[in-house]
C-alpha positions as a printed NumPy array, in Angstrom:
array([[-193.89 ,   30.952, -102.476],
       [-191.781,   29.219,  -99.705],
       [-193.381,   28.433,  -96.063],
       [-191.024,   29.8  ,  -93.47 ],
       [-189.077,   27.3  ,  -92.46 ],
       [-189.299,   25.09 ,  -89.151],
       [-187.288,   26.412,  -86.099],
       [-185.689,   24.752,  -82.716],
       [-188.247,   24.672,  -80.212],
       [-188.064,   26.759,  -77.255],
       [-186.074,   24.371,  -74.961],
       [-183.048,   24.869,  -77.517],
       [-182.836,   28.646,  -77.661],
       [-180.038,   29.733,  -75.916],
       [-179.566,   33.926,  -74.371],
       [-176.812,   35.16 ,  -76.038],
       [-175.538,   38.401,  -74.698],
       [-172.54 ,   39.57 ,  -77.004],
       [-169.835,   41.401,  -75.202],
       [-170.792,   44.49 ,  -77.508],
       [-173.866,   46.516,  -79.215],
       [-174.487,   50.245,  -79.812],
       [-177.207,   52.493,  -80.691],
       [-177.291,   53.504,  -84.093],
       [-178.179,   55.324,  -86.829],
       [-178.03 ,   55.428,  -90.595],
       [-177.3  ,   59.255,  -92.51 ],
       [-180.57 ,   59.324,  -94.092],
       [-182.115,   58.808,  -90.473],
       [-181.111,   62.308,  -89.791],
       [-181.494,   61.7  ,  -86.32 ],
       [-180.158,   64.508,  -83.991],
       [-179.5  ,   63.919,  -80.439],
       [-178.327,   65.168,  -76.931],
       [-176.381,   61.971,  -75.484],
       [-176.525,   62.123,  -71.97 ],
       [-173.903,   59.628,  -71.177],
       [-170.275,   59.778,  -71.84 ],
       [-168.041,   57.048,  -72.34 ],
       [-166.981,   54.987,  -69.39 ],
       [-170.091,   55.833,  -67.564],
       [-171.359,   52.417,  -65.983],
       [-175.105,   52.194,  -67.098],
       [-178.589,   50.102,  -65.953],
       [-180.205,   48.259,  -68.829],
       [-182.581,   50.008,  -69.552],
       [-181.972,   53.929,  -68.905],
       [-181.655,   57.013,  -70.511],
       [-178.624,   57.859,  -72.856],
       [-179.864,   59.11 ,  -75.813],
       [-182.624,   62.319,  -76.318],
       [-183.599,   63.662,  -79.489],
       [-183.179,   67.17 ,  -80.324],
       [-185.989,   67.43 ,  -82.483],
       [-188.778,   65.671,  -80.359],
       [-187.65 ,   66.024,  -76.966],
       [-190.279,   63.293,  -75.532],
       [-188.207,   61.038,  -77.026],
       [-185.585,   58.774,  -75.242],
       [-183.354,   55.817,  -76.213],
       [-182.349,   53.502,  -73.9  ],
       [-179.594,   50.913,  -72.913],
       [-180.069,   47.819,  -74.744],
       [-177.355,   45.936,  -72.049],
       [-176.276,   47.092,  -68.565],
       [-172.54 ,   47.614,  -69.031],
       [-170.241,   50.467,  -70.04 ],
       [-170.464,   53.036,  -72.261],
       [-167.17 ,   52.304,  -74.703],
       [-168.288,   55.425,  -77.11 ],
       [-170.519,   57.93 ,  -78.309],
       [-170.096,   59.392,  -81.47 ],
       [-172.196,   62.561,  -83.238],
       [-171.73 ,   63.807,  -86.494],
       [-172.358,   66.964,  -87.496],
       [-175.795,   69.104,  -86.755],
       [-175.88 ,   66.102,  -83.627],
       [-176.57 ,   63.334,  -86.234],
       [-176.516,   60.427,  -84.434],
       [-173.515,   57.982,  -85.943],
       [-173.614,   54.992,  -82.902],
       [-173.458,   54.986,  -79.07 ],
       [-170.98 ,   51.675,  -78.586],
       [-171.597,   49.82 ,  -74.837],
       [-169.539,   47.014,  -74.109],
       [-171.445,   44.337,  -71.393],
       [-171.513,   43.936,  -67.55 ],
       [-174.304,   42.301,  -66.   ],
       [-172.976,   43.909,  -62.507],
       [-174.256,   47.206,  -64.071],
       [-178.175,   45.672,  -63.182],
       [-181.979,   47.001,  -64.639],
       [-183.343,   50.249,  -64.443],
       [-186.991,   50.529,  -63.066],
       [-188.959,   52.499,  -65.291],
       [-192.58 ,   54.121,  -62.919],
       [-195.373,   52.346,  -64.67 ],
       [-197.975,   53.637,  -62.144],
       [-199.218,   55.955,  -64.423],
       [-199.675,   53.851,  -67.459],
       [-200.818,   50.808,  -65.826],
       [-203.85 ,   52.647,  -63.687],
       [-206.964,   52.635,  -65.987],
       [-204.24 ,   53.015,  -69.54 ],
       [-204.431,   56.138,  -70.016],
       [-203.528,   56.766,  -73.614],
       [-201.934,   60.183,  -72.005],
       [-199.923,   58.663,  -69.568],
       [-199.   ,   55.409,  -72.393],
       [-197.62 ,   57.246,  -74.316],
       [-195.088,   59.32 ,  -72.458],
       [-194.077,   56.275,  -71.311],
       [-193.408,   54.958,  -74.177],
       [-191.925,   57.582,  -75.283],
       [-189.086,   58.18 ,  -72.534],
       [-188.604,   54.176,  -71.778],
       [-187.05 ,   53.852,  -75.077],
       [-189.775,   51.221,  -76.939],
       [-191.714,   54.081,  -78.681],
       [-189.184,   52.894,  -81.762],
       [-190.692,   49.963,  -81.241],
       [-193.414,   50.796,  -83.907],
       [-193.305,   51.863,  -87.547],
       [-195.531,   54.009,  -89.429],
       [-196.558,   53.71 ,  -92.458],
       [-196.689,   55.576,  -94.994],
       [-192.868,   56.125,  -95.235],
       [-191.931,   53.515,  -92.937],
       [-190.468,   55.419,  -90.403],
       [-190.5  ,   56.116,  -86.665],
       [-193.421,   58.165,  -85.819],
       [-193.689,   61.644,  -84.698],
       [-194.479,   61.714,  -80.637],
       [-197.828,   62.872,  -81.024],
       [-198.999,   60.847,  -83.885],
       [-202.222,   59.456,  -83.351],
       [-202.602,   56.572,  -85.572],
       [-205.527,   55.235,  -88.112],
       [-205.003,   52.054,  -87.457],
       [-202.588,   49.533,  -85.335],
       [-201.438,   45.609,  -87.098],
       [-199.752,   43.485,  -84.839],
       [-197.436,   40.964,  -86.743],
       [-198.091,   37.665,  -84.991],
       [-196.216,   35.609,  -87.365],
       [-193.898,   36.356,  -89.934],
       [-193.379,   33.913,  -93.686],
       [-189.665,   35.105,  -94.621],
       [-187.747,   31.91 ,  -94.522],
       [-185.691,   30.678,  -91.748],
       [-187.434,   33.447,  -89.646],
       [-188.301,   33.046,  -85.746],
       [-191.846,   31.717,  -84.607],
       [-194.019,   34.642,  -83.359],
       [-195.757,   31.715,  -81.011],
       [-192.236,   30.874,  -79.823],
       [-192.122,   34.211,  -78.103],
       [-195.648,   34.022,  -77.038],
       [-195.674,   30.431,  -75.704],
       [-197.154,   30.425,  -72.236],
       [-197.082,   34.862,  -72.144],
       [-200.275,   35.041,  -73.499],
       [-201.576,   36.84 ,  -70.67 ],
       [-198.272,   39.496,  -71.226],
       [-199.638,   39.644,  -74.7  ],
       [-202.916,   41.111,  -74.127],
       [-202.087,   43.403,  -72.123],
       [-199.542,   44.777,  -74.926],
       [-202.559,   44.879,  -76.803],
       [-205.157,   46.932,  -74.686],
       [-202.882,   49.278,  -74.513],
       [-201.855,   49.865,  -78.416],
       [-205.818,   50.082,  -78.079],
       [-205.045,   52.938,  -75.921],
       [-203.235,   54.81 ,  -78.757],
       [-205.664,   54.308,  -81.066],
       [-209.335,   54.996,  -82.113],
       [-209.262,   53.181,  -84.896],
       [-208.999,   48.798,  -85.155],
       [-205.851,   46.72 ,  -83.87 ],
       [-205.644,   43.719,  -86.403],
       [-203.594,   40.697,  -84.641],
       [-202.565,   39.384,  -87.989],
       [-201.687,   35.654,  -87.659],
       [-201.42 ,   32.12 ,  -89.45 ],
       [-202.801,   29.881,  -86.662],
       [-199.43 ,   28.713,  -85.01 ],
       [-199.723,   30.766,  -82.082],
       [-203.9  ,   29.808,  -80.077],
       [-204.648,   32.937,  -80.958],
       [-208.358,   32.236,  -82.335],
       [-209.957,   31.374,  -79.257],
       [-208.008,   34.16 ,  -77.75 ],
       [-210.658,   36.879,  -75.246],
       [-209.374,   39.892,  -76.068],
       [-212.456,   42.017,  -74.322],
       [-212.735,   44.68 ,  -77.021],
       [-214.238,   44.965,  -79.847],
       [-211.398,   46.859,  -81.869],
       [-208.841,   44.327,  -81.719],
       [-209.659,   42.12 ,  -84.342],
       [-207.994,   39.03 ,  -84.25 ],
       [-207.031,   38.387,  -88.14 ],
       [-206.096,   34.316,  -89.471],
       [-204.205,   34.817,  -92.601],
       [-201.763,   32.491,  -95.204],
       [-198.528,   30.704,  -93.7  ],
       [-197.088,   31.682,  -96.956],
       [-194.535,   34.591,  -97.799],
       [-195.034,   37.175,  -98.607],
       [-198.409,   37.018,  -97.152],
       [-196.889,   38.371,  -93.54 ],
       [-195.054,   41.027,  -94.232],
       [-196.914,   43.452,  -92.902],
       [-196.502,   45.751,  -95.737],
       [-199.298,   43.525,  -97.787],
       [-201.642,   43.178,  -94.662],
       [-201.763,   46.732,  -94.398],
       [-202.112,   47.428,  -98.166],
       [-205.054,   44.456,  -97.713],
       [-207.904,   46.027,  -95.084],
       [-206.469,   49.267,  -94.549],
       [-204.195,   51.296,  -96.272],
       [-202.236,   53.499,  -95.342],
       [-201.911,   57.483,  -96.467],
       [-201.276,   61.127,  -96.273],
       [-203.122,   62.237,  -92.473],
       [-203.842,   58.599,  -91.79 ],
       [-200.876,   56.817,  -90.671],
       [-200.774,   53.528,  -90.016],
       [-198.543,   51.683,  -88.018],
       [-197.478,   48.091,  -87.117],
       [-195.174,   46.193,  -84.791],
       [-194.206,   42.382,  -83.851],
       [-195.973,   41.225,  -81.331],
       [-193.04 ,   39.776,  -79.699],
       [-192.788,   43.52 ,  -78.978],
       [-196.521,   43.98 ,  -77.664],
       [-195.883,   41.021,  -75.791],
       [-192.648,   43.085,  -74.039],
       [-195.214,   46.643,  -74.174],
       [-197.334,   44.273,  -71.408],
       [-194.441,   43.127,  -69.675],
       [-192.8  ,   46.572,  -68.68 ],
       [-196.208,   47.33 ,  -67.892],
       [-196.574,   45.445,  -65.088],
       [-192.95 ,   45.067,  -63.942],
       [-191.001,   48.805,  -64.954],
       [-188.329,   46.741,  -67.032],
       [-187.479,   47.106,  -70.34 ],
       [-187.314,   44.149,  -72.49 ],
       [-183.327,   42.673,  -72.454],
       [-183.707,   39.939,  -75.715],
       [-185.902,   39.443,  -78.989],
       [-186.151,   35.928,  -80.135],
       [-183.161,   35.96 ,  -83.429],
       [-182.932,   33.446,  -86.2  ],
       [-179.703,   33.467,  -87.566],
       [-179.446,   31.328,  -90.514],
       [-177.327,   31.366,  -94.093],
       [-175.834,   28.904,  -96.594],
       [-171.87 ,   30.653,  -94.886],
       [-172.876,   28.335,  -91.335],
       [-172.191,   25.433,  -90.941],
       [-175.168,   25.018,  -88.332],
       [-178.805,   27.287,  -87.997],
       [-179.755,   28.509,  -84.539],
       [-181.943,   30.518,  -82.995],
       [-181.172,   32.98 ,  -80.021],
       [-182.545,   35.119,  -77.798],
       [-180.385,   38.376,  -77.924],
       [-179.808,   42.509,  -76.809],
       [-181.075,   44.946,  -79.636],
       [-178.116,   46.116,  -81.46 ],
       [-176.46 ,   42.871,  -80.238],
       [-172.753,   42.345,  -82.902],
       [-173.258,   39.969,  -85.658],
       [-169.989,   38.666,  -85.899],
       [-170.364,   37.493,  -82.197],
       [-173.93 ,   35.467,  -83.031],
       [-172.315,   33.661,  -85.672],
       [-168.241,   33.474,  -85.441],
       [-168.354,   29.322,  -83.853],
       [-170.424,   28.631,  -87.29 ],
       [-169.521,   30.353,  -89.755],
       [-167.386,   28.05 ,  -92.545],
       [-164.023,   29.023,  -93.349],
       [-163.683,   31.594,  -96.609],
       [-165.497,   35.334,  -96.968],
       [-168.815,   36.197,  -96.543],
       [-170.913,   38.749,  -95.703],
       [-173.593,   39.615,  -92.78 ],
       [-176.265,   40.47 ,  -92.806],
       [-178.856,   42.626,  -90.479],
       [-182.265,   40.499,  -91.481],
       [-183.087,   38.279,  -93.832],
       [-181.366,   36.756,  -97.173],
       [-184.283,   38.477,  -99.144],
       [-184.096,   41.46 ,  -97.627],
       [-181.014,   41.889,  -94.994],
       [-178.409,   45.244,  -94.726],
       [-174.948,   44.85 ,  -95.03 ],
       [-173.222,   45.728,  -91.189],
       [-171.683,   44.54 ,  -87.835],
       [-174.983,   45.836,  -85.409],
       [-178.321,   43.727,  -85.676],
       [-181.157,   46.886,  -86.688],
       [-184.209,   47.757,  -85.189],
       [-187.414,   45.859,  -86.297],
       [-184.82 ,   43.222,  -87.803],
       [-185.086,   39.337,  -86.082],
       [-182.927,   37.547,  -88.509],
       [-178.904,   37.73 ,  -89.605],
       [-178.197,   36.343,  -92.436],
       [-174.325,   34.806,  -93.42 ],
       [-173.851,   35.115,  -97.09 ],
       [-171.029,   33.324,  -98.684],
       [-168.419,   35.365, -101.331],
       [-167.885,   38.771, -100.735],
       [-170.86 ,   39.941, -102.915],
       [-168.822,   41.95 , -105.171],
       [-168.226,   41.419, -108.595],
       [-165.417,   42.579, -111.094],
       [-165.909,   45.906, -112.555],
       [-167.528,   45.982, -116.103],
       [-165.969,   47.848, -119.531],
       [-167.218,   52.097, -118.855],
       [-169.002,   51.572, -121.893],
       [-170.613,   48.621, -121.403],
       [-171.802,   49.874, -118.237],
       [-173.432,   53.081, -119.336],
       [-175.259,   51.201, -121.832],
       [-176.98 ,   49.127, -119.117],
       [-177.047,   52.26 , -117.164],
       [-179.047,   53.807, -118.591],
       [-182.201,   57.048, -117.742],
       [-184.79 ,   54.159, -118.551],
       [-185.16 ,   50.711, -115.932],
       [-185.143,   47.847, -117.576],
       [-187.752,   45.823, -118.875],
       [-189.661,   43.814, -116.244],
       [-191.773,   41.057, -117.978],
       [-195.515,   40.297, -115.604],
       [-195.314,   36.688, -114.908],
       [-197.296,   34.257, -112.751],
       [-194.249,   34.885, -109.848],
       [-194.405,   38.454, -110.168],
       [-197.944,   38.052, -108.834],
       [-197.404,   35.623, -105.841],
       [-194.66 ,   38.276, -105.226],
       [-197.003,   41.071, -104.366],
       [-199.305,   37.835, -102.566],
       [-202.319,   38.533, -105.068],
       [-203.082,   41.678, -102.886],
       [-201.712,   44.125, -105.247],
       [-201.644,   44.673, -109.076],
       [-198.152,   43.54 , -108.75 ],
       [-197.643,   44.833, -113.007],
       [-199.572,   48.016, -112.92 ],
       [-197.238,   48.962, -109.751],
       [-193.427,   47.52 , -110.903],
       [-194.709,   49.504, -113.901],
       [-196.059,   53.111, -111.329],
       [-192.545,   52.477, -109.545],
       [-190.111,   52.278, -112.427],
       [-192.06 ,   55.499, -114.37 ],
       [-191.978,   57.018, -111.157],
       [-195.461,   57.779, -111.476],
       [-195.782,   58.469, -107.535],
       [-199.641,   59.333, -108.45 ],
       [-200.537,   55.529, -110.183],
       [-198.035,   54.027, -107.906],
       [-200.13 ,   56.007, -104.484],
       [-203.359,   54.422, -106.001],
       [-202.344,   51.641, -106.484],
       [-201.007,   51.201, -102.747],
       [-197.471,   52.124, -102.658],
       [-197.808,   54.328,  -99.539],
       [-198.582,   50.819,  -97.512],
       [-194.907,   49.736,  -98.383],
       [-191.43 ,   49.697,  -97.776],
       [-188.426,   48.466,  -98.868],
       [-189.039,   44.546,  -97.309],
       [-192.499,   44.043,  -98.927],
       [-191.07 ,   44.249, -102.366],
       [-188.122,   42.797, -101.564],
       [-188.819,   38.995, -102.865],
       [-190.111,   40.923, -106.178],
       [-186.716,   41.939, -106.798],
       [-185.477,   38.34 , -106.152],
       [-187.871,   37.382, -108.493],
       [-186.632,   40.262, -111.238],
       [-183.326,   40.775, -110.68 ],
       [-184.822,   44.561, -111.243],
       [-182.003,   46.907, -112.487],
       [-182.646,   49.859, -110.797],
       [-184.016,   47.405, -107.13 ],
       [-187.431,   48.154, -106.835],
       [-186.889,   48.696, -102.686],
       [-184.387,   51.519, -104.839],
       [-187.446,   52.904, -106.687],
       [-190.16 ,   52.208, -103.842],
       [-187.241,   53.92 , -101.43 ],
       [-186.981,   57.156, -103.973],
       [-190.692,   58.086, -104.296],
       [-191.745,   57.392, -100.615],
       [-189.116,   60.004, -100.183],
       [-189.905,   62.119, -102.523],
       [-193.491,   62.137, -101.457],
       [-192.361,   62.587,  -98.266],
       [-190.642,   65.727,  -99.043],
       [-193.452,   67.122, -101.332],
       [-195.768,   66.616,  -98.192],
       [-193.477,   68.65 ,  -95.244],
       [-193.087,   71.667,  -97.663]])
């Protein structure tokens, strides 16, 4: 498996705040919201702009200082997107963190993260969604490494900020009665960190892909299950949380790698959440058709804006479209049964040797949710099986089969 590629030193990383950015939701998110601002309003970075209708405690904030250019809600007040134009003169919004900072009070920490727009930094498993406001995680995994090709190295985000990282870890420990696993590969100088809490566990893992994926580490160490949710969060966001608890200022940027075969050079930048992918690549893209992915070349999603939990932009040469086959041959290929997948050593490596690859893939293909759950599928999301898709060229994609199964299990749990 490929090792995460070396990226520029911190001195080579520039801040790139794009002129436009957006808060957006996919139709499958079904995020229904009340908009707290109107087109033309000036907003400070970190100021509340959206409130969830289902969970009024949950607020989203402006990712950049500037002007609200457009706000689009679909049927049922489902969020489509809010578009912002950058204007640094709008300043930054400062939140009152005094209550949360006192003894890491768990109720106050939770309320603050919900009101300051930092709650969506967490991802809950099973099902891979933003956790509900009242959800109590059985464990939290902090990912201080990312082994995907061209991924930014988390130690660059941690360099010189270990105090803020430790403060963030202590805040996470107040949100759960279970362990907080800090997964790292030794490159971020965490081995000798004095965490001062026996529930914060420094866990050293291998530096090769896919071992840096949260889902595989959760499956190996603390499998998620209905009624036993497990959260994961990136180490840079934990640093941001620790800094936020000190200053009351929501972090402005995240570390993002910009790479791909359609670019003349690879670079690393600090940009705002929801940044414009075209603005991040326009001066280094090669002539010719290309696609921009929010995410890595393995698991990215084509789009205009940098998505939640994404720290990579991949520019892929070509349009991604193929000539439409004759309807009869297409019908033969799209039969009710997936194409067979042959168990190989490469397939085992795609799951890090942690999960029984052949059995799990067979359960997903057969739509056997009971077996898939027993084999660890509830700890996984699409990014965790993307490498297997790449290796096998499965049809239909394993990512799609996994998502369909997770959505069905979630619907059954609600019912």
